[in-house]
mmCIF file with all atom_site columns, C-alpha atoms in Angstrom:
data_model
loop_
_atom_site.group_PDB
_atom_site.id
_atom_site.type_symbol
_atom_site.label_atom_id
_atom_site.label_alt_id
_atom_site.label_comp_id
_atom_site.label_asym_id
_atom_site.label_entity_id
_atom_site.label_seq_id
_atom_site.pdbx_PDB_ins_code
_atom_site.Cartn_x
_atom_site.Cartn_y
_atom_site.Cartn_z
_atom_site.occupancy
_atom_site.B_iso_or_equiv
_atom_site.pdbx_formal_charge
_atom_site.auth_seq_id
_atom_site.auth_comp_id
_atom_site.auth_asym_id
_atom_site.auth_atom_id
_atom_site.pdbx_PDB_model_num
ATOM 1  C CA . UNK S 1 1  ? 0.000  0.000  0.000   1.00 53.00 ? 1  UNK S CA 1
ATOM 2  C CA . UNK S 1 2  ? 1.454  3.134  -0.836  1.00 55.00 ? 2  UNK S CA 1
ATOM 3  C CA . UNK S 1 3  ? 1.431  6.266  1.483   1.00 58.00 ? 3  UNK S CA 1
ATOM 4  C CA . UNK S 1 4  ? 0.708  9.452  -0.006  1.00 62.00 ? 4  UNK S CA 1
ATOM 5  C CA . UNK S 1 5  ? 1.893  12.801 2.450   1.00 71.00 ? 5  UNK S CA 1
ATOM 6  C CA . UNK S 1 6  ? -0.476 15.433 1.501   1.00 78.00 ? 6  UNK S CA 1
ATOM 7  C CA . UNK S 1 7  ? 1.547  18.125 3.559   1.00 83.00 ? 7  UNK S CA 1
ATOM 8  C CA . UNK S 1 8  ? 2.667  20.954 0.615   1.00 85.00 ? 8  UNK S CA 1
ATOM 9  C CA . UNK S 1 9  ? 5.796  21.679 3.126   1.00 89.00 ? 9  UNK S CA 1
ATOM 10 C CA . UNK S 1 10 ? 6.965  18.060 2.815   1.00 86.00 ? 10 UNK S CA 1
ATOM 11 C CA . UNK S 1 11 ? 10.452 17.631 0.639   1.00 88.00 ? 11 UNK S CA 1
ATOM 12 C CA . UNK S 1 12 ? 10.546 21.398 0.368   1.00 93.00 ? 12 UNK S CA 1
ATOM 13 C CA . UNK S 1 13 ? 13.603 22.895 1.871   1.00 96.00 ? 13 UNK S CA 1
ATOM 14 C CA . UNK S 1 14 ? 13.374 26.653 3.334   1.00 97.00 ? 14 UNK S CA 1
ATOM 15 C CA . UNK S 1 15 ? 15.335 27.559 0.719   1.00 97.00 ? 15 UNK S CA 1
ATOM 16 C CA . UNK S 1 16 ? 13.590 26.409 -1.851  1.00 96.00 ? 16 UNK S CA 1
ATOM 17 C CA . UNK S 1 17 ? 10.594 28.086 -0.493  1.00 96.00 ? 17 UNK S CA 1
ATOM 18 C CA . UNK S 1 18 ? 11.951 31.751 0.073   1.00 97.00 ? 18 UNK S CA 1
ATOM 19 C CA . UNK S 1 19 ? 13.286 31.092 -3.634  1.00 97.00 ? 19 UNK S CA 1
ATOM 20 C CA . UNK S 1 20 ? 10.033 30.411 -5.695  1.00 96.00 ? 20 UNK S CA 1
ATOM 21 C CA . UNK S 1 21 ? 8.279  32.835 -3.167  1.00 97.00 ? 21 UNK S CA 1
ATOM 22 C CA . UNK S 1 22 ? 10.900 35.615 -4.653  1.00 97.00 ? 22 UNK S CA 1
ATOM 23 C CA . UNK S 1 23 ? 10.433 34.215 -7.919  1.00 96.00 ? 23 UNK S CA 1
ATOM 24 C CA . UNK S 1 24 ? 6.790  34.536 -7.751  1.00 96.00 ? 24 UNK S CA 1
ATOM 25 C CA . UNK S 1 25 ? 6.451  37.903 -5.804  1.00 96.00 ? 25 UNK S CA 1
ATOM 26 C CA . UNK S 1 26 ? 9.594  39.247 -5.747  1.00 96.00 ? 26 UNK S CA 1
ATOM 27 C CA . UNK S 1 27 ? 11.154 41.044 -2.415  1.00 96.00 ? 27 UNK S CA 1
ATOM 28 C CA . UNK S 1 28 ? 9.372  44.216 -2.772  1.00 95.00 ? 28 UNK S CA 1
ATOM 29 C CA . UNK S 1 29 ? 5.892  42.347 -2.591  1.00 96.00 ? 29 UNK S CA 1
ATOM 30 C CA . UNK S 1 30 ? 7.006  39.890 -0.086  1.00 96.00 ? 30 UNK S CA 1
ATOM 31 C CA . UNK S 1 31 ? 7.695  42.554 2.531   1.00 96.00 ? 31 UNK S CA 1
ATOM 32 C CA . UNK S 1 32 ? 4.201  43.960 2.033   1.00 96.00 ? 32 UNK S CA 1
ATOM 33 C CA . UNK S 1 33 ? 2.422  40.623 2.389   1.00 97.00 ? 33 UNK S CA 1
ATOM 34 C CA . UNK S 1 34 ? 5.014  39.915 5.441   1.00 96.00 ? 34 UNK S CA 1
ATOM 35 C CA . UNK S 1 35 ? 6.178  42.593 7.117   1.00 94.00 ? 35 UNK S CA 1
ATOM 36 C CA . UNK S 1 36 ? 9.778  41.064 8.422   1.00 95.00 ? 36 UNK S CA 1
ATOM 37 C CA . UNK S 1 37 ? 12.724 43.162 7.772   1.00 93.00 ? 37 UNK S CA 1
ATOM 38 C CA . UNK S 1 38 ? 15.157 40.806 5.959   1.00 93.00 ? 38 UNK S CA 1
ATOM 39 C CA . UNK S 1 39 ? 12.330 41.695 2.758   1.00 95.00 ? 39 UNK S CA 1
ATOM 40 C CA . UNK S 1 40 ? 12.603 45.192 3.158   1.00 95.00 ? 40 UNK S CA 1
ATOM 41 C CA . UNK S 1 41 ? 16.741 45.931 4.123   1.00 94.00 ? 41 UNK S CA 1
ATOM 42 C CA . UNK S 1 42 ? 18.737 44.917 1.937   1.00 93.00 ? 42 UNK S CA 1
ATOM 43 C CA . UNK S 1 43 ? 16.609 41.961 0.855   1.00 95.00 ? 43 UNK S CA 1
ATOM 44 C CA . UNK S 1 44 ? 18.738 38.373 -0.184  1.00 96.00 ? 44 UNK S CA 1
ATOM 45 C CA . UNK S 1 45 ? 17.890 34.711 -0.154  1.00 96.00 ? 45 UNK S CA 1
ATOM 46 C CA . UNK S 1 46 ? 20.668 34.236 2.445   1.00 96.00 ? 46 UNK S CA 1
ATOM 47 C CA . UNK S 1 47 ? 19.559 36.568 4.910   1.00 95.00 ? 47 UNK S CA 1
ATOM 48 C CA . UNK S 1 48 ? 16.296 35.674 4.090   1.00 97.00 ? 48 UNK S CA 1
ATOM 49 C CA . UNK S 1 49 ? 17.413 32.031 5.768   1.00 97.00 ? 49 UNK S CA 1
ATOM 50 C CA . UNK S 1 50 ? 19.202 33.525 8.146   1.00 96.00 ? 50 UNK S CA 1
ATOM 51 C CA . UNK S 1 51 ? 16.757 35.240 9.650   1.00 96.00 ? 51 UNK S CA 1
ATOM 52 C CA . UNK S 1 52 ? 14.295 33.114 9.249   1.00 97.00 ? 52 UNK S CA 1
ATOM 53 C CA . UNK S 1 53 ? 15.608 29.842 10.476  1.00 96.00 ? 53 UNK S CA 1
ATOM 54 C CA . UNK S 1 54 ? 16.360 31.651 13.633  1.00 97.00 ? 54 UNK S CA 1
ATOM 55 C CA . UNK S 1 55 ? 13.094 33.187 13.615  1.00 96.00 ? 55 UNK S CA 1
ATOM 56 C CA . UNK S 1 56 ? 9.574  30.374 14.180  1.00 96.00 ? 56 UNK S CA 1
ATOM 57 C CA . UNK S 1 57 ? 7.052  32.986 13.791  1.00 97.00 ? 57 UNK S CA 1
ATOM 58 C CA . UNK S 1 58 ? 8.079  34.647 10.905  1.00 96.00 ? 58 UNK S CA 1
ATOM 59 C CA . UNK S 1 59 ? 8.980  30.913 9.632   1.00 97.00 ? 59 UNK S CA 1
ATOM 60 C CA . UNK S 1 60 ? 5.157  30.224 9.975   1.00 97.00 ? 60 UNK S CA 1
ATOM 61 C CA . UNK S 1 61 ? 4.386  33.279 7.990   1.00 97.00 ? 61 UNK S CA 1
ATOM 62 C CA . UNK S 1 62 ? 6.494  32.055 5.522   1.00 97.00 ? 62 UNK S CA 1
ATOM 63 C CA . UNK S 1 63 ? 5.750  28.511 4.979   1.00 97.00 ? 63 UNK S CA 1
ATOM 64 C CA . UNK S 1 64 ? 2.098  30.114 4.987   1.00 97.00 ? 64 UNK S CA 1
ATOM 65 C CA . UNK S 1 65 ? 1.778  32.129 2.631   1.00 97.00 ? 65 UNK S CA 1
ATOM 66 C CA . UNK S 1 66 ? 4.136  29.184 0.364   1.00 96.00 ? 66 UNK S CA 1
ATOM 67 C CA . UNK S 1 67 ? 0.990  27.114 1.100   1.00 94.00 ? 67 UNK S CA 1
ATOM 68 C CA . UNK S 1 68 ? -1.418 30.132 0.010   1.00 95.00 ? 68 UNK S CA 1
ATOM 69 C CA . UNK S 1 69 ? 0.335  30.755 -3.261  1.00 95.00 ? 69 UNK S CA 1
ATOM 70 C CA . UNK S 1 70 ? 1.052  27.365 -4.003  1.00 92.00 ? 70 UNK S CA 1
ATOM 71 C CA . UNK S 1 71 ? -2.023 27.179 -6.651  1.00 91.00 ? 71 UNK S CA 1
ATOM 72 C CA . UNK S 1 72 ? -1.132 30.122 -8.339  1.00 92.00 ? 72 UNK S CA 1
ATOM 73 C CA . UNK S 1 73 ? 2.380  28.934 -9.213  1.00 87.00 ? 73 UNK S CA 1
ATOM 74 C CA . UNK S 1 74 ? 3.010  27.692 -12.362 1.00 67.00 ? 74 UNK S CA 1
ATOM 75 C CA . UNK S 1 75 ? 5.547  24.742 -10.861 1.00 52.00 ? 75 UNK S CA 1
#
């Protein structure tokens, strides 16, 4: 019997998250939809991570809004 995980998190690394998430909104949109400052300084990928994997509420946020947008990527 095969076991199918229907979490939309599972596999996905942070980084590839905060990637298609910039891909898809870009940083400028991103820091109005979450209002974190590592979108709105200086924005990078790597800070992005930095930040965030330090950070579980703005994590949440994150993987949230991933989860939100999800459909309207074109994967």
């Amino acid at each position: 019997m095969e076991h199918k995980n229907n979490d939309p998190l599972h596999g996905k690394t942070l980084q590839t998250i905060v990637e298609q998430l910039v891909d898809f909104y870009g940083f400028d949109t991103l820091a109005e939809l979450i209002n974190i400052k590592c979108f709105k300084e200086n924005p990078s990928v790597k800070s992005s991570l930095t930040f965030l994997r330090k950070t579980d509420w703005a994590r949440k946020k994150v993987e949230a809004l991933y989860i939100k947008t999800l459909p309207k990527m074109s994967l």
